[in-house]
Structure formats: structure tokens, C-alpha cells
Amino acid sequence: DYHNRVTAAELGITEKVAEAITTFAGSTANRRINIALATSKMDGIIVGPGEEFSFNRYLGELEASEGWVEAAVIFADRTGTGLGGGVCQVSTTIFRAAFTGGFTIIERNSHGYRVGFYEQGGFPPGLDAAIFTPERDFRFQNDTPYHLLIQADIYPAADQLVFRFYSTSTGRIVEIEPPRIASRVPPEATRYEVNQDLQPGQTLQVDYSAEGADVNVTRTVKAADGTLIRKDNIFTHYRPWGAIYQVAPGDARLSQ
């Protein structure tokens, strides 16, 4: 019925109120497939006033029948492979849009160690958002009186993922302080492990070194008249991480 159609403007979806861009250069073909699939599930979502957005709710089940493929995922003490590897690129990007837009962050989990993808383009550490369905989610609240439209786009040639939030600006001012990085710990020692498929002298890097650190990022959200709405802080403890290389059986480095 034509009379029941509601326009975007009537919902308050009139202007861009937040944006975040991340870069996934260096991703494998499978990681790119998962990023594209996860992004498609987030595009076009409308979050009503006061409503909560849940990443996992829209992500659905990470099963091969849904189109997910095997790619690198982070487990407790190393990088392995699993269905849907790469979806954290998408949750990280939408988290950054919500964070810079001043929205209430309800749940955000970090990766156990610093992941290079999320610092590409000069981004500091401490602003990643790991998901592990169903236990770990990324959730935020649309704490405005207006509907919020989430638009997600991938630019494969540029290796970029962009989230844009459209709504009505409340005029609030969001200030994000530079991260405070403390307790830096050097990366762990490089490890070598056997891969039966490699020829003598061949190496395959399967994990990358990263220093450990405690990172705090403080955000201040003020109303248009300067009244403080909220001041909050994102804290991340990153473990030091060591590179892992796979080598052929009998390689001298295995005894190091």
C-alpha cells in the first residue's frame, strides 16, 4: 500500500554522521571472500532510535553452506585457519564508525595480539574489534532520536572497506585522544615447525611477530552546546607474539 511507505527523510536518514575506512591489502583470496560476504550482510541495516546493533545477529552462522571459506583466524596461542577468517576486518571497521560517531559501545572485544591489518594506513593500535560467534560480539546502541542507516562498501582494487552511517546529526562533538601505549613488550622469539609438503630450504611464514602493549584510547562526547554526554575509554591488553615459519623435515632451524 503506497500510503504505508515511509521515506528515509521521514525516518531522519538525511546525512552522513559517521564513517570508517580500513585497508585489507595483503589478504588472501579466501579472506577477501569472507570480508565481502560479511560486509554484504551489514549493508542496508537500519537501527531504530534507542535500538541495539549486534554484529553476530546479522552475521549468522559461520558454515560452509552459507558461503564462508577457510582463512586465517586467531586462536588462543597462534594463528590457524577456520571458516570465516577475515570477518573481524568488518567488525573492526563498523566499530570504528560507531566509536568515532559517538554512539554507545555496549560490547567490544580485542584480539589477543596486535594484527597488522588493523594498523594499515597509519591507524594506531587499540581500535580493533574481535568477534567469535556466538560468545563474543560487537554491539552498539543508537542513542539518538533518529533512525540510523548502515551502508557498507568494498573497493577491491583499493583494498578498502568503508562503513558510512546515515542519520540526522545531533550536533554532538566527538573527541578521540591519541592512544596511550604502555607496558611495551618485545615480540616473542621466532618459532619453526615442520611442514611435510615443503622441500629442503623452503620456508612458509604462517604467523607474524608483534610487540605486546597495554593501550588506552579515551573518547569524549559532548552535546552541541558543549555539555558532556559521556567520557569513556577503550582498553586493550595485547600479548607479545612471535613469528612462526614452517620448514621442511630435517631443517636445521627446527632444533633452535
JSON list of N, CA and C in Angstrom, two decimals, residues 6-13 45-53 57-58 103-104 106 140-150 166-168 170 172:
[
{"chain": "A", "resi": 6, "resn": "VAL", "atom": "N", "xyz": [7.35, 4.63, 4.04]},
{"chain": "A", "resi": 6, "resn": "VAL", "atom": "CA", "xyz": [8.00, 5.70, 4.80]},
{"chain": "A", "resi": 6, "resn": "VAL", "atom": "C", "xyz": [9.28, 6.09, 4.08]},
{"chain": "A", "resi": 7, "resn": "THR", "atom": "N", "xyz": [9.49, 7.35, 3.89]},
{"chain": "A", "resi": 7, "resn": "THR", "atom": "CA", "xyz": [10.72, 7.79, 3.22]},
{"chain": "A", "resi": 7, "resn": "THR", "atom": "C", "xyz": [11.87, 7.84, 4.22]},
{"chain": "A", "resi": 8, "resn": "ALA", "atom": "N", "xyz": [13.09, 7.78, 3.67]},
{"chain": "A", "resi": 8, "resn": "ALA", "atom": "CA", "xyz": [14.27, 7.88, 4.52]},
{"chain": "A", "resi": 8, "resn": "ALA", "atom": "C", "xyz": [14.26, 9.18, 5.31]},
{"chain": "A", "resi": 9, "resn": "ALA", "atom": "N", "xyz": [13.84, 10.26, 4.66]},
{"chain": "A", "resi": 9, "resn": "ALA", "atom": "CA", "xyz": [13.84, 11.56, 5.34]},
{"chain": "A", "resi": 9, "resn": "ALA", "atom": "C", "xyz": [12.89, 11.56, 6.53]},
{"chain": "A", "resi": 10, "resn": "GLU", "atom": "N", "xyz": [11.75, 10.88, 6.39]},
{"chain": "A", "resi": 10, "resn": "GLU", "atom": "CA", "xyz": [10.80, 10.81, 7.50]},
{"chain": "A", "resi": 10, "resn": "GLU", "atom": "C", "xyz": [11.38, 10.05, 8.69]},
{"chain": "A", "resi": 11, "resn": "LEU", "atom": "N", "xyz": [12.29, 9.13, 8.40]},
{"chain": "A", "resi": 11, "resn": "LEU", "atom": "CA", "xyz": [12.95, 8.38, 9.49]},
{"chain": "A", "resi": 11, "resn": "LEU", "atom": "C", "xyz": [14.12, 9.15, 10.07]},
{"chain": "A", "resi": 12, "resn": "GLY", "atom": "N", "xyz": [14.48, 10.24, 9.43]},
{"chain": "A", "resi": 12, "resn": "GLY", "atom": "CA", "xyz": [15.63, 11.01, 9.91]},
{"chain": "A", "resi": 12, "resn": "GLY", "atom": "C", "xyz": [16.94, 10.59, 9.27]},
{"chain": "A", "resi": 13, "resn": "ILE", "atom": "N", "xyz": [16.84, 9.83, 8.18]},
{"chain": "A", "resi": 13, "resn": "ILE", "atom": "CA", "xyz": [18.06, 9.38, 7.49]},
{"chain": "A", "resi": 13, "resn": "ILE", "atom": "C", "xyz": [18.35, 10.39, 6.39]},
{"chain": "A", "resi": 45, "resn": "ILE", "atom": "N", "xyz": [21.38, -2.12, 6.79]},
{"chain": "A", "resi": 45, "resn": "ILE", "atom": "CA", "xyz": [20.71, -2.31, 8.08]},
{"chain": "A", "resi": 45, "resn": "ILE", "atom": "C", "xyz": [20.24, -0.95, 8.61]},
{"chain": "A", "resi": 46, "resn": "ILE", "atom": "N", "xyz": [19.02, -0.94, 9.15]},
{"chain": "A", "resi": 46, "resn": "ILE", "atom": "CA", "xyz": [18.50, 0.27, 9.81]},
{"chain": "A", "resi": 46, "resn": "ILE", "atom": "C", "xyz": [18.36, -0.02, 11.30]},
{"chain": "A", "resi": 47, "resn": "VAL", "atom": "N", "xyz": [18.96, 0.84, 12.12]},
{"chain": "A", "resi": 47, "resn": "VAL", "atom": "CA", "xyz": [18.91, 0.71, 13.58]},
{"chain": "A", "resi": 47, "resn": "VAL", "atom": "C", "xyz": [18.02, 1.84, 14.09]},
{"chain": "A", "resi": 48, "resn": "GLY", "atom": "N", "xyz": [16.92, 1.48, 14.75]},
{"chain": "A", "resi": 48, "resn": "GLY", "atom": "CA", "xyz": [15.97, 2.48, 15.22]},
{"chain": "A", "resi": 48, "resn": "GLY", "atom": "C", "xyz": [16.50, 3.26, 16.42]},
{"chain": "A", "resi": 49, "resn": "PRO", "atom": "N", "xyz": [15.83, 4.35, 16.76]},
{"chain": "A", "resi": 49, "resn": "PRO", "atom": "CA", "xyz": [16.24, 5.14, 17.93]},
{"chain": "A", "resi": 49, "resn": "PRO", "atom": "C", "xyz": [16.24, 4.27, 19.19]},
{"chain": "A", "resi": 50, "resn": "GLY", "atom": "N", "xyz": [17.36, 4.31, 19.91]},
{"chain": "A", "resi": 50, "resn": "GLY", "atom": "CA", "xyz": [17.47, 3.54, 21.14]},
{"chain": "A", "resi": 50, "resn": "GLY", "atom": "C", "xyz": [17.74, 2.06, 20.94]},
{"chain": "A", "resi": 51, "resn": "GLU", "atom": "N", "xyz": [17.73, 1.58, 19.70]},
{"chain": "A", "resi": 51, "resn": "GLU", "atom": "CA", "xyz": [17.93, 0.16, 19.44]},
{"chain": "A", "resi": 51, "resn": "GLU", "atom": "C", "xyz": [19.40, -0.22, 19.50]},
{"chain": "A", "resi": 52, "resn": "GLU", "atom": "N", "xyz": [19.63, -1.51, 19.74]},
{"chain": "A", "resi": 52, "resn": "GLU", "atom": "CA", "xyz": [20.98, -2.06, 19.81]},
{"chain": "A", "resi": 52, "resn": "GLU", "atom": "C", "xyz": [21.30, -2.79, 18.52]},
{"chain": "A", "resi": 53, "resn": "PHE", "atom": "N", "xyz": [22.50, -2.54, 18.00]},
{"chain": "A", "resi": 53, "resn": "PHE", "atom": "CA", "xyz": [23.02, -3.27, 16.85]},
{"chain": "A", "resi": 53, "resn": "PHE", "atom": "C", "xyz": [23.90, -4.40, 17.36]},
{"chain": "A", "resi": 57, "resn": "ARG", "atom": "N", "xyz": [24.30, -11.04, 15.20]},
{"chain": "A", "resi": 57, "resn": "ARG", "atom": "CA", "xyz": [22.90, -11.28, 14.80]},
{"chain": "A", "resi": 57, "resn": "ARG", "atom": "C", "xyz": [22.76, -11.23, 13.28]},
{"chain": "A", "resi": 58, "resn": "TYR", "atom": "N", "xyz": [23.43, -10.28, 12.67]},
{"chain": "A", "resi": 58, "resn": "TYR", "atom": "CA", "xyz": [23.34, -10.14, 11.22]},
{"chain": "A", "resi": 58, "resn": "TYR", "atom": "C", "xyz": [24.34, -11.04, 10.49]},
{"chain": "A", "resi": 103, "resn": "PHE", "atom": "N", "xyz": [28.55, 6.94, 19.26]},
{"chain": "A", "resi": 103, "resn": "PHE", "atom": "CA", "xyz": [27.50, 6.04, 19.73]},
{"chain": "A", "resi": 103, "resn": "PHE", "atom": "C", "xyz": [27.96, 5.23, 20.95]},
{"chain": "A", "resi": 104, "resn": "THR", "atom": "N", "xyz": [26.99, 4.76, 21.73]},
{"chain": "A", "resi": 104, "resn": "THR", "atom": "CA", "xyz": [27.30, 4.00, 22.94]},
{"chain": "A", "resi": 104, "resn": "THR", "atom": "C", "xyz": [27.81, 2.61, 22.56]},
{"chain": "A", "resi": 106, "resn": "ILE", "atom": "N", "xyz": [28.44, -1.02, 23.52]},
{"chain": "A", "resi": 106, "resn": "ILE", "atom": "CA", "xyz": [27.94, -1.95, 24.54]},
{"chain": "A", "resi": 106, "resn": "ILE", "atom": "C", "xyz": [28.91, -3.10, 24.75]},
{"chain": "A", "resi": 140, "resn": "PHE", "atom": "N", "xyz": [26.58, -2.03, 19.60]},
{"chain": "A", "resi": 140, "resn": "PHE", "atom": "CA", "xyz": [26.48, -0.63, 20.00]},
{"chain": "A", "resi": 140, "resn": "PHE", "atom": "C", "xyz": [25.02, -0.23, 20.01]},
{"chain": "A", "resi": 141, "resn": "GLN", "atom": "N", "xyz": [24.72, 0.89, 20.69]},
{"chain": "A", "resi": 141, "resn": "GLN", "atom": "CA", "xyz": [23.36, 1.40, 20.76]},
{"chain": "A", "resi": 141, "resn": "GLN", "atom": "C", "xyz": [23.24, 2.68, 19.95]},
{"chain": "A", "resi": 142, "resn": "ASN", "atom": "N", "xyz": [22.17, 2.78, 19.20]},
{"chain": "A", "resi": 142, "resn": "ASN", "atom": "CA", "xyz": [21.84, 4.05, 18.54]},
{"chain": "A", "resi": 142, "resn": "ASN", "atom": "C", "xyz": [21.16, 4.94, 19.59]},
{"chain": "A", "resi": 143, "resn": "ASP", "atom": "N", "xyz": [21.98, 5.71, 20.27]},
{"chain": "A", "resi": 143, "resn": "ASP", "atom": "CA", "xyz": [21.48, 6.53, 21.38]},
{"chain": "A", "resi": 143, "resn": "ASP", "atom": "C", "xyz": [21.06, 7.92, 20.90]},
{"chain": "A", "resi": 144, "resn": "THR", "atom": "N", "xyz": [20.38, 7.96, 19.76]},
{"chain": "A", "resi": 144, "resn": "THR", "atom": "CA", "xyz": [19.86, 9.23, 19.24]},
{"chain": "A", "resi": 144, "resn": "THR", "atom": "C", "xyz": [18.36, 9.07, 18.97]},
{"chain": "A", "resi": 145, "resn": "PRO", "atom": "N", "xyz": [17.65, 10.18, 18.77]},
{"chain": "A", "resi": 145, "resn": "PRO", "atom": "CA", "xyz": [16.21, 10.10, 18.48]},
{"chain": "A", "resi": 145, "resn": "PRO", "atom": "C", "xyz": [15.90, 9.74, 17.02]},
{"chain": "A", "resi": 146, "resn": "TYR", "atom": "N", "xyz": [16.93, 9.46, 16.21]},
{"chain": "A", "resi": 146, "resn": "TYR", "atom": "CA", "xyz": [16.74, 9.27, 14.79]},
{"chain": "A", "resi": 146, "resn": "TYR", "atom": "C", "xyz": [17.15, 7.87, 14.34]},
{"chain": "A", "resi": 147, "resn": "HIS", "atom": "N", "xyz": [16.53, 7.39, 13.27]},
{"chain": "A", "resi": 147, "resn": "HIS", "atom": "CA", "xyz": [16.95, 6.11, 12.70]},
{"chain": "A", "resi": 147, "resn": "HIS", "atom": "C", "xyz": [18.35, 6.24, 12.10]},
{"chain": "A", "resi": 148, "resn": "LEU", "atom": "N", "xyz": [19.05, 5.13, 12.09]},
{"chain": "A", "resi": 148, "resn": "LEU", "atom": "CA", "xyz": [20.43, 5.09, 11.59]},
{"chain": "A", "resi": 148, "resn": "LEU", "atom": "C", "xyz": [20.50, 4.03, 10.49]},
{"chain": "A", "resi": 149, "resn": "LEU", "atom": "N", "xyz": [20.98, 4.44, 9.32]},
{"chain": "A", "resi": 149, "resn": "LEU", "atom": "CA", "xyz": [21.18, 3.53, 8.20]},
{"chain": "A", "resi": 149, "resn": "LEU", "atom": "C", "xyz": [22.67, 3.21, 8.08]},
{"chain": "A", "resi": 150, "resn": "ILE", "atom": "N", "xyz": [22.99, 1.92, 8.03]},
{"chain": "A", "resi": 150, "resn": "ILE", "atom": "CA", "xyz": [24.38, 1.48, 7.87]},
{"chain": "A", "resi": 150, "resn": "ILE", "atom": "C", "xyz": [24.60, 1.13, 6.40]},
{"chain": "A", "resi": 166, "resn": "TYR", "atom": "N", "xyz": [24.30, 6.88, 8.13]},
{"chain": "A", "resi": 166, "resn": "TYR", "atom": "CA", "xyz": [23.45, 8.00, 7.76]},
{"chain": "A", "resi": 166, "resn": "TYR", "atom": "C", "xyz": [22.32, 8.15, 8.77]},
{"chain": "A", "resi": 167, "resn": "SER", "atom": "N", "xyz": [22.05, 9.37, 9.17]},
{"chain": "A", "resi": 167, "resn": "SER", "atom": "CA", "xyz": [21.01, 9.64, 10.15]},
{"chain": "A", "resi": 167, "resn": "SER", "atom": "C", "xyz": [20.75, 11.15, 10.11]},
{"chain": "A", "resi": 168, "resn": "THR", "atom": "N", "xyz": [20.32, 11.71, 11.25]},
{"chain": "A", "resi": 168, "resn": "THR", "atom": "CA", "xyz": [20.26, 13.16, 11.41]},
{"chain": "A", "resi": 168, "resn": "THR", "atom": "C", "xyz": [21.29, 13.53, 12.47]},
{"chain": "A", "resi": 170, "resn": "THR", "atom": "N", "xyz": [23.00, 15.09, 15.49]},
{"chain": "A", "resi": 170, "resn": "THR", "atom": "CA", "xyz": [22.56, 15.74, 16.73]},
{"chain": "A", "resi": 170, "resn": "THR", "atom": "C", "xyz": [23.48, 16.91, 17.08]},
{"chain": "A", "resi": 172, "resn": "ARG", "atom": "N", "xyz": [26.45, 16.64, 18.07]},
{"chain": "A", "resi": 172, "resn": "ARG", "atom": "CA", "xyz": [27.40, 16.33, 19.15]},
{"chain": "A", "resi": 172, "resn": "ARG", "atom": "C", "xyz": [28.83, 16.29, 18.63]}
]
